XYZ file of C-alpha atoms in Angstrom:
329
model
C 116.181 -68.207 26.199
C 119.304 -66.803 24.579
C 119.031 -63.476 22.869
C 118.562 -63.415 19.104
C 120.006 -60.742 16.811
C 118.821 -59.074 13.593
C 120.501 -56.331 11.563
C 119.213 -53.786 9.064
C 120.092 -54.024 5.368
C 122.576 -51.139 5.646
C 124.150 -52.784 8.746
C 123.746 -49.574 10.760
C 120.969 -50.767 13.074
C 121.124 -53.849 15.281
C 118.352 -55.278 17.428
C 119.064 -57.894 20.087
C 115.894 -59.361 21.562
C 114.523 -62.174 23.675
C 111.069 -63.674 24.139
C 109.856 -64.851 27.531
C 106.723 -66.952 27.658
C 104.827 -65.671 30.683
C 101.941 -68.145 30.376
C 99.666 -69.650 27.714
C 98.083 -66.238 27.197
C 101.055 -63.917 26.837
C 104.720 -63.340 26.010
C 107.116 -60.652 27.162
C 109.479 -59.359 24.471
C 112.568 -57.343 25.366
C 114.464 -55.570 22.587
C 117.652 -53.497 22.574
C 118.336 -51.257 19.586
C 121.994 -50.411 18.855
C 123.776 -48.363 16.211
C 126.773 -49.731 14.325
C 129.103 -48.537 17.113
C 127.181 -50.794 19.532
C 125.783 -47.788 21.399
C 122.346 -48.390 22.878
C 119.658 -46.259 21.222
C 116.608 -47.730 22.927
C 115.699 -50.561 25.280
C 112.053 -51.617 25.276
C 110.055 -54.319 27.014
C 106.451 -55.006 26.030
C 103.801 -57.658 26.570
C 102.239 -59.558 23.705
C 98.931 -61.358 24.119
C 98.927 -64.834 22.645
C 96.263 -65.245 19.951
C 96.911 -68.970 19.801
C 98.921 -71.109 22.220
C 100.029 -73.244 19.253
C 100.832 -70.244 17.065
C 104.182 -69.390 15.534
C 106.255 -66.267 15.045
C 107.363 -65.088 11.607
C 110.749 -63.555 10.834
C 111.877 -60.722 13.119
C 113.240 -57.750 11.150
C 114.681 -54.279 11.698
C 114.695 -51.632 8.964
C 117.280 -48.945 8.245
C 115.417 -46.509 10.521
C 115.646 -48.919 13.455
C 111.950 -49.858 13.412
C 111.277 -53.412 14.641
C 108.680 -55.653 12.966
C 107.471 -59.259 13.175
C 104.305 -61.333 12.894
C 102.439 -63.872 14.975
C 100.285 -66.481 13.242
C 97.484 -68.678 14.581
C 96.499 -72.075 13.235
C 93.135 -73.791 13.224
C 92.748 -77.362 14.406
C 96.121 -78.480 13.096
C 99.593 -76.989 13.185
C 99.889 -77.108 9.422
C 97.510 -74.319 8.421
C 97.649 -70.604 9.244
C 94.223 -68.952 9.350
C 94.979 -65.760 11.288
C 97.934 -63.391 11.244
C 98.820 -60.216 13.129
C 101.771 -57.964 12.330
C 103.540 -56.014 15.074
C 105.433 -52.802 14.383
C 107.529 -50.754 16.838
C 109.157 -47.458 15.917
C 112.785 -47.041 16.923
C 112.257 -44.349 19.559
C 108.906 -45.528 20.891
C 107.960 -47.819 23.756
C 104.607 -48.613 22.140
C 103.989 -51.402 19.676
C 101.336 -51.228 16.944
C 99.262 -54.301 16.168
C 98.122 -54.715 12.540
C 95.478 -57.461 12.163
C 95.319 -59.027 8.704
C 92.085 -60.474 7.323
C 92.825 -63.651 5.357
C 89.190 -64.325 4.334
C 88.936 -67.749 2.689
C 92.674 -68.312 2.317
C 94.831 -70.595 4.430
C 98.516 -69.716 4.469
C 101.661 -71.794 4.527
C 104.946 -70.444 5.919
C 104.855 -66.610 6.069
C 107.886 -64.644 4.846
C 108.486 -60.967 5.694
C 110.836 -58.628 3.830
C 111.532 -54.922 4.376
C 111.693 -52.602 1.359
C 113.888 -49.838 2.804
C 113.933 -47.745 -0.373
C 110.144 -47.332 -0.475
C 109.648 -47.763 3.299
C 107.340 -50.728 2.938
C 106.920 -54.203 4.341
C 106.316 -57.140 1.970
C 104.534 -60.251 3.228
C 104.423 -63.385 1.069
C 103.171 -66.937 1.523
C 102.019 -69.896 -0.505
C 98.329 -70.526 0.123
C 95.669 -73.230 0.096
C 91.959 -72.937 -0.590
C 91.071 -75.818 1.692
C 92.708 -77.702 4.522
C 94.788 -80.677 3.401
C 94.449 -79.483 -0.180
C 97.157 -78.637 -2.687
C 99.015 -75.331 -2.804
C 96.986 -73.089 -5.111
C 99.067 -69.944 -5.464
C 101.119 -67.131 -3.991
C 99.648 -64.613 -1.547
C 101.225 -61.195 -0.953
C 100.554 -58.040 1.033
C 102.465 -54.755 0.712
C 102.173 -52.554 3.824
C 103.242 -48.900 3.659
C 105.027 -47.501 6.701
C 104.361 -43.840 5.882
C 100.589 -44.178 5.571
C 100.340 -47.107 8.031
C 98.091 -48.915 5.560
C 97.983 -51.841 3.143
C 98.824 -50.702 -0.405
C 98.111 -53.976 -2.181
C 96.855 -57.479 -1.480
C 97.147 -60.194 -4.121
C 96.248 -63.887 -4.269
C 97.897 -65.105 -7.474
C 96.703 -68.580 -8.523
C 99.097 -70.842 -10.412
C 97.954 -71.770 -13.929
C 98.385 -75.224 -15.451
C 101.187 -73.912 -17.663
C 103.085 -72.673 -14.587
C 102.488 -75.995 -12.858
C 103.911 -77.889 -15.825
C 106.956 -75.623 -15.751
C 107.418 -76.041 -11.991
C 106.844 -79.780 -11.798
C 109.756 -81.878 -10.588
C 110.835 -85.240 -11.958
C 108.330 -87.223 -9.893
C 105.528 -84.677 -9.385
C 102.123 -84.226 -10.968
C 100.527 -81.061 -12.339
C 98.019 -80.856 -9.499
C 100.653 -81.239 -6.759
C 103.431 -79.362 -8.591
C 103.912 -76.670 -5.901
C 103.304 -78.812 -2.805
C 107.034 -79.176 -2.097
C 108.040 -75.620 -2.968
C 109.356 -73.233 -0.303
C 109.802 -69.464 -0.567
C 113.527 -68.812 -0.175
C 113.977 -65.135 -1.103
C 111.967 -61.938 -1.551
C 113.840 -59.185 -3.426
C 112.394 -55.614 -3.471
C 113.207 -53.198 -6.307
C 113.209 -49.397 -6.382
C 109.953 -48.963 -8.296
C 108.034 -50.755 -5.533
C 107.881 -54.144 -7.224
C 109.411 -57.302 -5.827
C 110.632 -60.734 -6.917
C 109.838 -63.988 -5.099
C 112.099 -67.032 -5.510
C 110.686 -70.423 -4.463
C 112.568 -73.724 -4.560
C 111.426 -77.324 -4.917
C 112.814 -79.238 -1.922
C 112.000 -82.620 -0.372
C 113.567 -85.671 1.237
C 112.892 -89.390 1.243
C 113.851 -92.403 3.319
C 112.819 -95.985 3.839
C 111.333 -95.420 7.286
C 109.868 -91.908 7.190
C 107.602 -90.200 4.710
C 108.355 -86.575 3.757
C 106.254 -83.999 5.591
C 106.629 -80.322 4.674
C 105.133 -79.211 7.991
C 107.675 -81.100 10.058
C 110.308 -79.424 7.892
C 108.775 -75.978 8.472
C 107.941 -76.226 12.166
C 110.234 -78.926 13.500
C 107.484 -81.385 14.255
C 108.155 -81.293 17.986
C 107.436 -77.788 19.264
C 104.662 -75.384 18.290
C 106.839 -72.444 19.342
C 109.718 -73.005 16.962
C 109.729 -70.430 14.219
C 111.860 -69.014 11.446
C 113.734 -66.679 13.842
C 114.841 -69.479 16.146
C 118.632 -69.950 16.063
C 118.496 -73.669 16.787
C 115.785 -74.275 14.208
C 117.805 -72.495 11.524
C 121.009 -74.353 12.324
C 122.170 -77.304 10.187
C 122.855 -79.027 13.514
C 119.110 -79.150 14.198
C 118.589 -81.084 10.993
C 121.530 -83.400 11.684
C 121.014 -84.120 15.385
C 117.866 -82.412 16.634
C 115.466 -84.371 14.430
C 117.441 -87.620 14.521
C 117.618 -87.945 10.728
C 121.392 -88.268 10.721
C 123.605 -89.341 13.604
C 127.244 -89.704 12.474
C 128.534 -90.038 16.046
C 125.925 -92.660 16.963
C 124.650 -90.561 19.875
C 121.190 -92.055 19.650
C 122.123 -95.689 18.942
C 122.386 -97.570 15.645
C 120.370 -96.190 12.739
C 119.901 -97.603 9.261
C 117.740 -94.766 8.030
C 119.399 -93.338 4.938
C 117.828 -90.000 4.016
C 118.145 -88.611 0.506
C 117.650 -84.847 0.165
C 116.591 -83.409 -3.182
C 116.595 -79.803 -4.335
C 115.251 -79.089 -7.798
C 113.795 -76.194 -9.825
C 113.667 -72.557 -8.722
C 110.549 -70.593 -9.727
C 110.917 -66.800 -9.816
C 107.877 -64.475 -9.859
C 108.108 -60.717 -10.320
C 105.227 -58.520 -9.131
C 104.573 -54.843 -9.934
C 104.174 -52.240 -7.214
C 100.402 -52.855 -7.298
C 100.909 -56.570 -6.621
C 100.162 -57.801 -10.157
C 102.387 -60.438 -11.747
C 104.639 -58.987 -14.478
C 106.606 -62.120 -15.363
C 107.757 -65.509 -14.131
C 110.630 -67.782 -15.064
C 112.156 -71.130 -14.118
C 115.760 -71.960 -13.278
C 116.182 -75.679 -13.842
C 118.414 -77.761 -11.621
C 118.441 -81.229 -10.138
C 120.465 -81.746 -6.962
C 120.521 -84.496 -4.372
C 122.703 -85.747 -1.531
C 122.520 -88.439 1.129
C 122.205 -87.762 4.884
C 122.912 -84.031 4.559
C 121.454 -81.102 2.639
C 124.471 -78.853 3.259
C 125.761 -79.098 -0.327
C 122.546 -78.641 -2.282
C 120.214 -75.655 -2.921
C 121.619 -72.310 -4.143
C 122.975 -68.914 -3.173
C 121.490 -65.660 -4.455
C 123.349 -62.441 -5.279
C 121.571 -59.193 -6.094
C 123.895 -57.082 -8.232
C 121.387 -54.239 -8.697
C 120.895 -54.911 -12.420
C 120.187 -58.622 -12.167
C 119.711 -61.503 -9.762
C 122.385 -64.176 -9.948
C 121.824 -67.761 -8.774
C 124.840 -69.961 -7.991
C 124.495 -73.695 -7.364
C 126.421 -76.957 -7.631
C 125.200 -79.675 -9.960
C 126.613 -83.160 -10.329
C 127.782 -84.052 -13.825
C 129.638 -87.343 -14.399
C 130.606 -87.621 -10.714
C 131.931 -84.058 -10.620
C 130.338 -81.099 -8.884
C 130.100 -78.278 -11.440
C 129.422 -74.705 -10.286
C 126.546 -73.231 -12.300
C 125.543 -69.585 -12.634
C 122.139 -68.406 -13.856
C 121.030 -64.774 -14.030
C 117.678 -63.023 -14.390
C 117.423 -59.383 -15.410
C 114.551 -56.965 -14.723
C 112.552 -58.300 -17.675
C 112.809 -61.927 -16.566
């Protein structure tokens, strides 16, 4: 495996790491921590027992202190549903790694997103959740873990109301399934300990293949692909790796036109105690054929507001749109 790289928000800490699968029961993870002069601060190698051979890794992150954190999720019966999650935390100057088991109770999670809050020295975990397997997405689950006290400060399972579902619904969706094609794109911490979550409606359609969010999340061909994987994150994996689009005809003739659609953005802002303060919707309707490179949005955090930039087709022209949300939504 090639090494992967993550950097801290202040760009002063760099971790280069690799994962070696020893057997079905364990992995060996090697990490090298550098400063911004590329001087080695610490090299560590540690073993990680495998809670589920079909499990997946979450994002791998490093904070401004150089502490390394990631998660490993297990799934029950089917690759689509996460029913167990452990966080792993390694201090910059330590060889030891701390395992933090999370109790999900009756919730089943979707894709898990991690975000470091460097100002308050916390870790924010978010995921959409189900109440039953093969059910509809019911709400947004979040955990705030405090690095100083090594404990969970808040845990929230926010259920979407019918009014939110009506607001979120795309052109072809129903109220009950309104969030089934939403994906968490960004988590933005703020200084008072609160955080904003931006989720986007995204799907594709073709004559020959039905849309499957779990193939989109996990690749559909390897249980060990995860959000940190360089190949999985690359546009090339969508173009060539999954065979949806083959402009150079590497895999023979294909008549499978795929239309990608990217629609509304839902933004939720939670207080430091995990309670929802406000929510809002940024409306857009984007689509493209055979590539999703020119749809979706880019986010800029100016400190006083969050700015969303996206292209939208109007009378055959692509018009650049800007939408902003301030601290009050």
